[in-house]
Amino acid sequence: MGSSENAIGGGRTAAVDKDVDFANYFCTYAFLFHQKEMLSDRVRMDAYYNAIFENKHHFNGKAVLDVGTGSGILAIWSAQAGARKVYAVEATKMSEHARALVKANNLEHVVEVIEGSMEDVTLPEKVDVIISEWMGYFLLRESMFDSVICARDRWLKPTGAMYPSHARMWFAPIRTGMGERKLGDYQSAMDDWYNFVDDTKTYYGVDMSVLTNPFSEEQKKYYLQTSLWNHLHPHQVIGTAAIIKDIDCLTASVSDIEEVRSKFSLSITMENTKLCGFGGWFDVHFRGRSEDPAAQEIILTTAPSIDYSTHWGQQVFLLDPPIRVSEGDNLNASFLMTRSKENHRLMEVELGYEIQQQSGKLLAPFKNKYYIE
Amino acid sequence: MGSSENAIGGGRTAAVDKDVDFANYFCTYAFLFHQKEMLSDRVRMDAYYNAIFENKHHFNGKAVLDVGTGSGILAIWSAQAGARKVYAVEATKMSEHARALVKANNLEHVVEVIEGSMEDVTLPEKVDVIISEWMGYFLLRESMFDSVICARDRWLKPTGAMYPSHARMWFAPIRTGMGERKLGDYQSAMDDWYNFVDDTKTYYGVDMSVLTNPFSEEQKKYYLQTSLWNHLHPHQVIGTAAIIKDIDCLTASVSDIEEVRSKFSLSITMENTKLCGFGGWFDVHFRGRSEDPAAQEIILTTAPSIDYSTHWGQQVFLLDPPIRVSEGDNLNASFLMTRSKENHRLMEVELGYEIQQQSGKLLAPFKNKYYIE
């Protein structure tokens, strides 16, 4: 127990203890209930289904690697689209269910399920396609793309294609009632704290007031500084959305994605409203490769939508207090997302911004810290 | 990262990886919110407060060890009761808050906060009293008493006292509506599953039916076989309660508590009711040692109560389906609780029972498996 290893071949990533990684991360994926949730996301399923079956020329007679196969769905579709051989790698005991599913769908002569982590397994050949559904909340939470990069560098032929081929992160100003609710929750927690301090002094002779600041910081972080999962309605987006990261899955390295650093400008497009925070989401594209493009380019987007929401939702970063803004106001922002030192699969965000009103007046700049947990 | 060590000095416990243990267990205790929840439990606080201040002769001028000091409360009370020196050991960064609290209450000349695990730290002397609040749900969940045993074997003087001195586990037949709700939840999950299997076949050409059994097992375990936290009302206890474990904290070894094995009989005391399951709880006693007893014996009980409920609640083990029973019926039961192989801080329970009706008629025996997660 407890052997250390580098998550990726590059030297820059700190060693990740495999058992800690399992306790913190992988274990959720061993549950069928969780797999079913993802398999019930029709937008996700449709995108991958169409990406494969509208582009059979990429799969027919080819060798395919499915990174993090879970229940085995992408591997099974790849085989049904005519693949000669599919290697379906899964780190958890879900691999046993994947194996049963492959067999029950009469594909065990094509799909080989391998239990292990992508960093450890050995394949008998290089592959023509690497397919994977690796995206976490706001794209990079979970840092699973590291494992896809490892797979690509070890097992993709020089002529091979990545499914998806590209990924982008988006960021937009929003209005929301969540901030008011979370502020209320924080204030209730503090009201309760002060009563608790009184009682503990009165009944138990211990003065807890020295812990008021740390408690307040802890609660503020929990209620106001931790990004929230939400299904945003398109009407909540009050300005232009900016692309803050653009990834070519064929060429990106781990150091390219360890940090997301962007300077950008947004315009407010809604008259007389409140900037309550920001929404973050992503999209991925299935374009094939430039020398061998997809016949049908498919896009899977997680943007705010009425009819096409996904299990990813969007990530909401709250402003406390909200700021009055109006149509034509501009926002100049700097965004920096890095990995948490305690857990490389979680993120920290530093967001700096200043508002330039339509009149030209510049408001005082802000700088906020957030945690994606 | 990832060094292994034996949790306890004895050879029988498997090595526990410290970083895995932190990811799985310790990390919750690093939050002030969680400490506050325990500090707000008036029954818990009163019991320890009275145990100390009604028995100052055990503390006055003595050396004390507080195992798992958290915020430092027991260490502070021990010092206020006159201790010469208190060693307050805490595995998480909560130790920093404990240190601040000790200082703010002017006790830094008496209380020394040490960050580290009990298995690793070295004290400059042996102690007269070991005090600790180590009890988890149903007493032994979290297996923290292992660390108290380690502390006792290393640091308690031959004449020393344990606070608490004794602990007991109780088990009683109950009626509850939870079983019906959980059965409904399970059935909804299965209804939803069958629709999911149909849709996946129809729209995506993959037959998921081979996963129906594993999914059903997983959901059954989650809804019906995992013990539930609840505040039971005394009227829900429909028969006599049995003591299934009795621990002398001065002499118990880890092998004594690794398994809880008991054969016992219960009587139904309620006329014409349903046996819906069993409730488990515990109590601890502060009796001092026989050669140097407490002046005032204090009991902390977590039995079902209207006015004196605690944050521990009780653990509920459901029967599906419930069984009609009546006053005078007897239950002969065998109980076996062992530690989970994957995580020594979680438990598995095998419960066998047979009902002998008042008429003398013996009903078919049952055997159920449960998980304390």
XYZ file of C-alpha atoms in Angstrom:
746
model
C 0.000 0.000 0.000
C 1.054 3.543 -0.534
C 3.557 3.343 -3.372
C 4.223 6.664 -5.018
C 4.415 7.316 -8.725
C 4.420 10.204 -11.136
C 0.943 10.717 -12.520
C 2.446 11.690 -15.869
C 5.765 11.114 -17.601
C 6.760 14.791 -17.346
C 8.774 15.752 -14.285
C 6.746 18.783 -13.294
C 3.748 17.055 -11.753
C 4.175 16.092 -8.093
C 3.978 12.393 -7.295
C 0.419 11.217 -6.600
C -0.099 8.409 -4.124
C -2.349 5.873 -5.847
C -4.308 4.820 -2.763
C -4.917 8.444 -1.762
C -6.066 9.096 -5.354
C -8.483 6.200 -5.032
C -9.868 7.373 -1.692
C -10.255 10.943 -2.971
C -11.302 10.435 -6.583
C -11.571 7.120 -8.360
C -13.902 5.400 -5.881
C -17.022 7.326 -7.026
C -16.661 5.867 -10.507
C -16.874 2.310 -9.179
C -20.624 2.788 -8.560
C -23.159 1.804 -11.237
C -25.440 4.568 -9.955
C -22.856 7.165 -10.921
C -22.228 5.555 -14.321
C -25.977 5.533 -14.969
C -26.164 9.272 -14.246
C -23.616 9.940 -16.965
C -25.218 7.408 -19.349
C -28.583 9.171 -18.837
C -27.190 12.520 -20.008
C -28.773 12.573 -23.475
C -26.768 15.544 -24.734
C -23.507 13.809 -23.774
C -24.632 10.479 -25.174
C -25.928 11.989 -28.435
C -22.698 13.916 -29.022
C -20.414 10.890 -28.628
C -22.825 8.578 -30.476
C -23.026 10.937 -33.441
C -19.310 11.726 -33.374
C -18.598 7.999 -33.790
C -21.373 6.869 -36.127
C -21.192 9.953 -38.389
C -17.448 9.310 -38.796
C -17.211 5.558 -39.254
C -14.226 5.968 -41.576
C -12.167 6.802 -38.507
C -13.216 3.555 -36.799
C -13.822 0.975 -39.492
C -11.068 -1.651 -39.420
C -9.033 0.468 -36.992
C -7.509 0.004 -33.521
C -9.093 2.194 -30.824
C -8.217 3.037 -27.216
C -10.975 4.149 -24.800
C -9.380 5.918 -21.813
C -11.472 5.498 -18.662
C -14.087 3.250 -20.238
C -16.377 3.137 -17.185
C -19.321 0.979 -18.227
C -17.692 0.452 -21.649
C -20.150 2.482 -23.726
C -17.668 4.322 -25.986
C -15.708 1.111 -26.567
C -18.899 -0.719 -27.532
C -19.961 2.017 -29.950
C -16.475 2.054 -31.489
C -16.753 -1.700 -32.079
C -20.263 -1.341 -33.521
C -18.878 1.349 -35.874
C -16.538 -1.327 -37.276
C -13.343 -1.122 -35.228
C -11.001 -4.106 -35.671
C -9.869 -3.916 -32.031
C -10.796 -1.736 -29.039
C -8.731 -1.498 -25.838
C -10.990 -0.265 -23.030
C -8.971 0.800 -19.986
C -10.673 1.378 -16.610
C -8.970 2.008 -13.249
C -11.827 0.786 -10.989
C -13.710 -2.492 -10.544
C -16.299 -1.003 -12.927
C -14.110 -2.767 -15.507
C -15.800 -6.050 -14.499
C -19.193 -4.625 -15.422
C -17.762 -3.279 -18.664
C -16.483 -6.759 -19.501
C -19.922 -8.261 -18.833
C -21.580 -5.574 -20.940
C -19.212 -6.174 -23.857
C -19.948 -9.898 -23.716
C -23.724 -9.395 -23.440
C -23.538 -7.266 -26.596
C -21.527 -9.926 -28.466
C -18.387 -7.843 -28.866
C -15.852 -9.715 -26.768
C -13.893 -10.650 -29.916
C -13.302 -6.936 -30.592
C -13.315 -5.145 -27.214
C -10.670 -6.016 -24.633
C -11.372 -4.485 -21.211
C -8.224 -3.859 -19.181
C -8.366 -2.983 -15.489
C -5.610 -0.591 -14.491
C -4.535 3.003 -14.728
C -3.523 4.439 -18.072
C -0.098 5.256 -16.709
C 0.570 1.588 -15.916
C -1.020 -0.570 -18.621
C 0.777 -1.952 -21.658
C -1.037 -2.405 -24.983
C 0.098 -4.857 -27.682
C -0.034 -2.171 -30.382
C -0.418 1.540 -31.053
C -3.900 2.799 -31.961
C -5.546 4.880 -34.684
C -8.039 6.612 -32.385
C -8.057 7.568 -28.724
C -11.587 8.207 -27.501
C -12.365 9.375 -23.997
C -14.948 11.217 -21.994
C -12.555 12.926 -19.580
C -14.203 16.277 -18.970
C -14.951 17.369 -15.400
C -16.850 20.378 -14.122
C -15.551 23.500 -15.947
C -13.565 21.074 -18.137
C -10.477 20.489 -16.055
C -11.750 19.606 -12.597
C -10.536 16.028 -11.877
C -7.472 16.555 -14.103
C -8.366 13.397 -16.027
C -6.963 14.845 -19.264
C -3.487 14.177 -17.824
C -4.222 10.471 -18.275
C -5.416 11.024 -21.849
C -2.190 12.892 -22.654
C -0.213 9.997 -21.177
C -2.196 7.558 -23.333
C -1.680 9.706 -26.437
C 2.072 10.079 -25.952
C 2.494 6.323 -25.420
C -0.100 4.706 -27.667
C -1.362 6.971 -30.489
C 0.065 6.390 -33.954
C 1.639 9.473 -35.588
C -1.380 9.473 -37.944
C -3.921 8.912 -35.179
C -6.930 11.049 -34.179
C -8.225 12.243 -30.800
C -11.930 12.020 -29.925
C -12.653 14.785 -28.928
C -10.053 16.748 -30.895
C -10.445 20.160 -29.237
C -11.752 21.691 -26.009
C -12.542 25.233 -24.898
C -13.354 26.919 -21.604
C -15.827 29.800 -21.516
C -16.426 32.532 -18.925
C -19.318 34.997 -18.787
C -20.867 37.576 -16.449
C -24.151 36.445 -14.877
C -26.982 37.431 -12.600
C -28.204 34.933 -10.012
C -30.076 34.722 -6.711
C -27.540 32.222 -5.361
C -25.278 34.919 -3.948
C -28.015 36.348 -1.790
C -28.878 32.875 -0.488
C -25.296 31.963 0.252
C -24.705 35.297 1.990
C -27.776 34.546 4.124
C -26.404 31.106 4.935
C -23.063 32.618 5.911
C -24.742 35.225 8.129
C -26.877 32.543 9.836
C -23.765 30.508 10.488
C -22.128 33.566 12.093
C -25.223 34.423 14.164
C -25.212 30.850 15.426
C -21.494 31.088 16.133
C -21.869 34.147 18.333
C -24.579 32.413 20.368
C -22.310 29.400 20.639
C -19.433 31.558 21.936
C -21.732 33.110 24.560
C -23.079 29.731 25.704
C -19.649 28.127 25.895
C -18.389 30.986 28.069
C -21.493 30.990 30.267
C -21.945 27.258 30.806
C -18.484 25.838 30.306
C -16.074 28.618 31.285
C -14.150 28.616 28.011
C -13.716 31.700 25.829
C -13.960 30.674 22.167
C -13.815 34.198 20.732
C -10.222 33.788 19.489
C -11.672 31.283 16.964
C -14.233 33.738 15.553
C -11.964 34.947 12.741
C -10.828 31.483 11.585
C -14.442 30.244 11.776
C -15.606 33.217 9.731
C -12.865 32.610 7.137
C -13.767 28.921 6.938
C -17.482 29.680 6.458
C -16.805 32.460 3.971
C -14.682 30.095 1.935
C -17.382 27.427 2.072
C -20.385 29.619 1.248
C -18.969 32.437 -0.885
C -15.633 31.401 -2.338
C -16.295 27.861 -3.452
C -17.623 27.576 -6.985
C -21.155 26.191 -7.177
C -22.772 23.727 -9.534
C -25.825 25.183 -11.230
C -28.036 24.914 -14.328
C -27.906 28.515 -15.543
C -30.722 29.803 -17.714
C -29.511 31.664 -20.840
C -31.301 34.797 -19.554
C -28.936 34.803 -16.603
C -25.996 35.509 -18.880
C -25.830 39.304 -18.915
C -22.894 39.879 -21.234
C -20.572 38.454 -23.836
C -18.814 35.182 -23.041
C -15.031 34.930 -23.411
C -12.973 31.911 -24.440
C -10.352 31.632 -21.707
C -8.698 28.384 -22.826
C -8.339 26.627 -26.160
C -6.907 23.114 -26.178
C -5.737 21.050 -29.145
C -6.038 17.534 -27.728
C -3.494 16.224 -30.255
C -0.674 18.482 -29.075
C -1.435 19.808 -25.566
C 1.040 18.891 -22.826
C 0.370 18.659 -19.099
C 2.246 21.920 -18.491
C -0.060 23.574 -21.067
C -3.076 22.701 -18.927
C -1.685 22.818 -15.374
C -2.400 26.535 -15.481
C -5.237 28.381 -17.193
C -4.111 31.980 -17.585
C -6.131 34.508 -19.534
C -6.640 38.256 -19.893
C -9.894 39.178 -21.590
C -12.631 41.751 -21.951
C -16.380 41.270 -21.694
C -19.248 43.619 -22.472
C -22.460 43.837 -20.534
C -25.389 43.354 -22.905
C -28.290 43.678 -20.473
C -29.753 47.018 -19.498
C -29.697 48.025 -15.836
C -28.848 44.773 -14.096
C -26.631 43.323 -11.372
C -23.367 41.548 -11.942
C -23.819 38.777 -9.351
C -20.923 36.644 -10.464
C -19.519 34.634 -13.346
C -20.448 31.389 -15.006
C -17.877 28.948 -16.349
C -18.492 26.119 -18.797
C -16.830 24.264 -21.676
C -17.342 22.679 -25.046
C -15.504 19.904 -26.879
C -15.266 19.332 -30.608
C -14.925 16.205 -32.720
C -13.079 17.437 -35.835
C -10.724 14.510 -36.436
C -7.288 15.621 -37.642
C -6.552 18.249 -40.289
C -5.047 15.581 -42.627
C -7.996 13.257 -41.990
C -10.920 15.375 -40.830
C -14.287 14.255 -39.517
C -16.927 13.904 -42.216
C -19.376 15.408 -39.747
C -18.001 17.787 -37.143
C -19.806 17.354 -33.826
C -19.785 19.830 -30.947
C -20.706 18.946 -27.356
C -21.435 22.175 -25.487
C -22.318 22.705 -21.815
C -23.330 26.364 -22.269
C -26.464 27.575 -20.447
C -29.421 26.125 -22.333
C -33.142 25.613 -21.871
C -33.451 22.274 -23.679
C -29.914 20.928 -23.826
C -28.540 21.054 -20.306
C -26.046 18.407 -19.216
C -25.055 16.784 -15.948
C -22.020 19.108 -15.923
C -24.183 22.200 -15.457
C -22.021 25.298 -15.166
C -19.720 26.462 -12.385
C -20.799 29.692 -10.662
C -18.300 32.098 -9.086
C -20.120 34.558 -6.835
C -19.468 38.251 -6.283
C -20.261 39.561 -2.846
C -21.746 42.130 -3.022
C -23.185 42.187 -6.554
C -22.370 45.246 -8.675
C -24.830 47.441 -10.588
C -23.954 47.380 -14.278
C -25.597 48.489 -17.498
C -25.592 47.772 -21.209
C -22.335 48.966 -22.765
C -20.266 48.660 -19.592
C -16.987 46.792 -20.135
C -15.192 44.369 -17.879
C -11.427 43.901 -18.144
C -10.467 40.711 -16.407
C -7.539 38.471 -15.595
C -8.129 34.800 -14.820
C -5.649 32.360 -13.327
C -6.593 28.779 -12.476
C -4.031 26.475 -10.873
C -4.143 23.079 -9.218
C -4.571 22.793 -5.472
C -1.359 21.719 -3.725
C -3.257 19.305 -1.460
C -5.132 17.622 -4.301
C -4.089 18.010 -7.950
C -7.610 17.147 -9.085
C -9.082 20.285 -7.428
C -8.476 23.882 -8.513
C -7.869 27.400 -7.230
C -8.859 30.494 -9.170
C -7.608 34.070 -8.928
C -9.916 36.488 -10.701
C -9.048 40.138 -11.087
C -11.397 42.553 -12.838
C -12.202 46.203 -13.304
C -15.340 47.719 -14.705
C -15.293 50.549 -17.197
C -18.703 52.139 -17.397
C -20.104 53.195 -20.731
C -19.490 56.818 -19.738
C -15.793 55.977 -19.626
C -15.573 56.080 -15.812
C -13.326 53.384 -14.353
C -14.476 51.732 -11.124
C -12.051 50.443 -8.491
C -10.523 47.058 -9.437
C -11.289 43.854 -7.528
C -9.375 40.665 -6.933
C -11.141 37.504 -5.741
C -9.977 34.031 -4.831
C -12.107 30.943 -5.487
C -11.874 27.196 -4.908
C -13.183 24.500 -7.221
C -13.721 21.568 -4.874
C 3.881 10.576 0.842
C 2.421 7.193 1.338
C 4.571 5.690 4.059
C 2.969 2.717 5.735
C 2.824 2.046 9.424
C 1.028 -0.195 11.865
C -1.914 1.664 13.371
C -1.307 -0.101 16.670
C 1.650 -1.831 18.288
C 0.021 -5.269 18.060
C 0.731 -7.313 14.968
C -2.849 -8.233 14.104
C -4.037 -4.952 12.625
C -3.194 -4.447 8.932
C -0.930 -1.535 8.084
C -2.866 1.680 7.463
C -1.503 4.172 4.967
C -1.453 7.545 6.732
C -2.322 9.665 3.701
C -5.210 7.372 2.774
C -6.374 7.574 6.400
C -6.282 11.368 6.138
C -8.225 11.457 2.859
C -10.819 9.024 4.216
C -11.110 10.040 7.843
C -9.047 12.682 9.581
C -9.741 15.539 7.157
C -13.303 16.154 8.450
C -11.937 16.959 11.890
C -9.798 19.780 10.518
C -12.928 21.909 10.044
C -14.084 24.288 12.791
C -17.671 23.743 11.630
C -17.411 20.071 12.564
C -15.742 20.830 15.908
C -18.520 23.320 16.689
C -21.158 20.655 16.028
C -19.587 18.439 18.660
C -19.024 21.364 21.065
C -22.721 22.274 20.708
C -23.838 18.825 21.869
C -24.939 19.807 25.393
C -25.354 16.225 26.635
C -21.824 15.385 25.518
C -20.394 18.611 26.913
C -22.227 18.286 30.246
C -21.067 14.695 30.741
C -17.368 15.449 30.213
C -17.565 18.757 32.094
C -19.161 17.099 35.118
C -16.902 14.039 34.919
C -13.891 16.354 35.245
C -15.140 19.008 37.667
C -16.953 16.550 39.981
C -13.718 14.551 40.222
C -11.002 17.186 40.616
C -8.967 14.860 42.831
C -8.107 12.911 39.678
C -6.795 16.058 37.978
C -5.430 18.372 40.645
C -1.636 18.512 40.413
C -1.627 15.613 37.949
C -0.312 14.975 34.438
C -3.051 14.432 31.835
C -3.101 13.262 28.200
C -6.000 14.295 25.918
C -6.092 11.945 22.906
C -7.508 13.689 19.823
C -7.905 17.080 21.468
C -9.664 18.737 18.491
C -10.373 22.290 19.611
C -8.688 21.550 22.959
C -11.780 21.643 25.163
C -11.065 18.589 27.359
C -7.437 19.682 27.813
C -8.589 23.158 28.859
C -11.088 21.789 31.377
C -8.451 19.428 32.774
C -6.134 22.409 33.321
C -8.955 24.446 34.884
C -9.597 21.501 37.246
C -6.035 21.911 38.496
C -3.842 19.681 36.346
C -0.097 20.350 36.636
C 0.466 19.500 32.974
C -1.788 18.528 30.042
C -0.532 17.019 26.768
C -3.150 17.643 24.073
C -2.473 15.529 20.968
C -4.254 16.268 17.683
C -3.555 14.713 14.262
C -4.930 17.552 12.109
C -4.201 21.258 11.673
C -7.029 21.825 14.172
C -4.114 21.661 16.632
C -3.254 25.250 15.625
C -6.698 26.423 16.706
C -6.376 24.417 19.925
C -3.082 26.170 20.641
C -4.692 29.590 20.079
C -7.629 28.644 22.299
C -5.342 27.489 25.113
C -3.418 30.773 24.936
C -6.590 32.904 24.820
C -7.741 31.148 27.999
C -4.402 31.767 29.730
C -3.416 28.130 30.068
C -0.359 27.875 27.828
C 1.838 27.257 30.862
C -0.142 24.075 31.609
C -1.471 22.775 28.268
C 0.981 21.700 25.569
C -0.700 21.074 22.199
C 1.153 18.534 20.047
C 0.307 18.024 16.376
C 0.754 14.428 15.353
C -0.808 11.007 15.584
C -0.885 9.230 18.929
C 1.078 6.357 17.447
C 3.982 8.666 16.567
C 4.324 11.317 19.283
C 6.699 11.113 22.228
C 5.787 12.615 25.603
C 8.379 13.650 28.217
C 6.595 11.693 30.956
C 3.871 9.168 31.714
C 0.485 10.522 32.797
C -2.032 10.022 35.598
C -5.135 10.406 33.435
C -5.926 9.742 29.785
C -9.036 11.632 28.713
C -10.537 11.306 25.254
C -13.778 11.673 23.383
C -13.218 8.836 20.909
C -16.680 7.404 20.419
C -18.097 7.132 16.892
C -21.578 6.164 15.739
C -22.597 2.960 17.563
C -19.431 3.424 19.642
C -16.813 1.846 17.434
C -17.322 3.387 14.002
C -14.070 5.272 13.175
C -12.041 2.813 15.302
C -10.526 5.741 17.212
C -10.314 3.704 20.405
C -7.325 1.900 18.834
C -5.396 5.175 19.251
C -6.523 5.495 22.869
C -5.310 1.944 23.585
C -1.967 2.821 21.998
C -1.749 5.937 24.197
C -2.668 3.950 27.299
C -0.129 1.188 26.681
C 2.653 3.729 26.062
C 1.882 6.617 28.390
C -0.467 5.731 31.275
C 1.149 5.175 34.683
C 0.325 1.792 36.308
C -1.841 3.770 38.780
C -3.470 5.903 36.081
C -7.173 6.331 35.269
C -9.066 6.334 31.952
C -11.720 8.973 31.205
C -14.160 7.400 30.299
C -13.432 4.177 32.184
C -16.065 1.907 30.601
C -18.170 1.671 27.448
C -21.156 -0.445 26.425
C -22.998 -1.134 23.186
C -26.779 -1.629 23.228
C -29.139 -3.247 20.696
C -32.938 -3.164 20.725
C -35.896 -4.045 18.476
C -37.654 -0.992 17.010
C -40.519 0.173 14.870
C -39.869 2.873 12.272
C -41.251 4.308 9.041
C -37.755 4.514 7.554
C -37.911 1.019 6.103
C -40.988 1.784 4.051
C -39.389 4.994 2.754
C -36.127 3.297 1.868
C -37.964 0.446 0.148
C -39.845 3.058 -1.885
C -36.579 4.750 -2.792
C -35.125 1.416 -3.877
C -38.183 0.611 -6.002
C -38.079 4.053 -7.641
C -34.429 3.526 -8.449
C -35.289 0.192 -10.082
C -38.259 1.632 -12.028
C -35.941 4.324 -13.328
C -33.333 1.686 -14.186
C -35.727 -0.323 -16.347
C -36.684 2.814 -18.290
C -32.992 3.566 -18.692
C -32.320 0.069 -20.068
C -35.166 0.469 -22.579
C -33.980 3.915 -23.705
C -30.363 2.832 -24.063
C -31.411 -0.092 -26.244
C -33.803 2.009 -28.309
C -31.693 5.108 -28.895
C -28.141 3.853 -28.552
C -28.225 0.202 -29.585
C -26.654 -1.128 -26.388
C -28.293 -3.764 -24.197
C -27.649 -2.905 -20.527
C -29.846 -5.654 -19.054
C -26.834 -7.729 -17.957
C -26.151 -4.955 -15.405
C -29.644 -5.132 -13.862
C -28.640 -7.570 -11.125
C -25.448 -5.738 -10.061
C -27.337 -2.434 -10.118
C -30.091 -3.918 -7.976
C -27.535 -5.316 -5.513
C -25.779 -1.973 -5.323
C -29.023 -0.078 -4.702
C -30.253 -2.650 -2.184
C -27.015 -2.310 -0.251
C -27.284 1.474 -0.343
C -30.950 1.804 0.628
C -31.669 -1.260 2.759
C -28.443 -2.727 4.061
C -26.546 0.351 5.151
C -27.204 1.395 8.735
C -28.914 4.774 9.036
C -28.384 7.652 11.429
C -31.580 8.583 13.243
C -32.913 10.212 16.415
C -35.158 7.405 17.687
C -38.048 8.290 19.985
C -38.259 6.057 23.086
C -41.717 4.921 21.930
C -40.069 3.384 18.883
C -38.248 0.864 21.061
C -40.642 -2.096 21.153
C -38.747 -4.484 23.380
C -35.956 -4.980 25.860
C -32.510 -3.703 24.941
C -29.495 -6.024 25.162
C -25.930 -5.137 26.071
C -23.884 -6.635 23.236
C -20.465 -5.329 24.245
C -18.901 -4.292 27.545
C -15.495 -2.608 27.467
C -13.131 -1.883 30.348
C -11.069 0.963 28.886
C -8.220 0.234 31.279
C -7.647 -3.317 30.049
C -9.224 -3.760 26.588
C -6.870 -4.689 23.746
C -7.351 -4.014 20.039
C -8.151 -7.693 19.416
C -10.879 -7.432 22.096
C -12.638 -4.763 20.066
C -11.817 -5.733 16.465
C -14.809 -8.040 16.642
C -18.086 -7.553 18.490
C -19.628 -10.993 18.890
C -22.727 -11.573 20.953
C -25.578 -14.037 21.398
C -28.538 -12.571 23.218
C -32.299 -12.702 23.749
C -34.767 -9.854 23.628
C -38.457 -9.708 24.543
C -41.071 -7.716 22.717
C -42.844 -5.439 25.188
C -45.319 -3.722 22.866
C -48.674 -5.235 22.029
C -49.433 -5.998 18.379
C -46.728 -4.098 16.539
C -44.213 -4.459 13.721
C -40.568 -5.304 14.145
C -39.174 -2.906 11.519
C -35.545 -3.238 12.492
C -33.053 -2.704 15.285
C -31.514 0.319 16.920
C -27.937 0.418 18.135
C -26.416 2.920 20.551
C -23.842 3.156 23.346
C -23.042 4.641 26.704
C -19.776 5.477 28.436
C -19.069 5.693 32.143
C -16.656 7.788 34.181
C -15.968 5.608 37.248
C -12.241 6.228 37.713
C -10.338 3.095 38.799
C -11.436 0.617 41.463
C -8.452 1.578 43.678
C -9.127 5.272 43.126
C -12.748 5.676 42.122
C -14.604 8.743 40.902
C -16.243 10.726 43.707
C -19.152 11.260 41.359
C -19.807 8.588 38.744
C -21.008 10.148 35.487
C -22.743 8.325 32.637
C -22.988 9.639 29.074
C -25.756 7.738 27.270
C -26.894 7.965 23.664
C -30.056 5.898 24.209
C -33.271 7.098 22.525
C -34.449 10.115 24.503
C -36.909 12.985 24.164
C -34.859 15.655 25.924
C -31.308 14.315 25.923
C -30.504 13.355 22.354
C -26.947 13.682 21.142
C -25.249 14.293 17.811
C -24.530 10.542 17.694
C -28.213 9.676 17.368
C -28.661 5.918 17.052
C -27.826 3.551 14.206
C -30.828 1.885 12.569
C -30.624 -1.557 10.938
C -33.711 -2.150 8.795
C -35.694 -5.342 8.291
C -37.294 -5.773 4.896
C -40.103 -6.690 5.167
C -41.077 -5.839 8.768
C -42.414 -8.690 10.898
C -45.630 -8.715 12.935
C -44.788 -9.304 16.589
C -46.600 -9.075 19.881
C -45.974 -8.583 23.580
C -44.293 -11.645 25.013
C -42.669 -12.778 21.788
C -38.962 -13.532 22.177
C -36.094 -12.894 19.817
C -32.962 -15.052 19.930
C -30.206 -13.287 18.089
C -26.552 -13.552 17.150
C -24.600 -10.396 16.332
C -21.174 -10.196 14.703
C -19.547 -6.876 13.842
C -16.162 -6.838 12.096
C -14.065 -4.191 10.390
C -14.341 -3.637 6.669
C -11.296 -4.951 4.783
C -11.196 -1.866 2.561
C -11.363 0.609 5.449
C -10.717 -0.430 9.052
C -12.743 2.541 10.310
C -15.973 1.193 8.750
C -17.865 -1.927 9.863
C -19.788 -4.930 8.614
C -22.516 -6.623 10.641
C -23.959 -10.120 10.406
C -27.209 -10.419 12.302
C -28.975 -13.737 12.730
C -32.254 -14.001 14.592
C -35.242 -16.194 15.157
C -38.557 -15.243 16.701
C -40.300 -17.429 19.246
C -43.907 -16.350 19.581
C -45.509 -16.265 22.993
C -47.468 -19.368 22.034
C -44.162 -21.192 21.766
C -44.256 -21.363 17.958
C -40.819 -20.830 16.386
C -40.709 -18.782 13.167
C -38.141 -19.415 10.426
C -34.731 -17.916 11.252
C -33.261 -14.985 9.316
C -29.711 -13.862 8.594
C -28.998 -10.303 7.405
C -25.860 -8.465 6.402
C -25.379 -4.759 7.087
C -22.747 -2.101 6.444
C -21.824 0.759 8.755
C -20.383 3.331 6.375
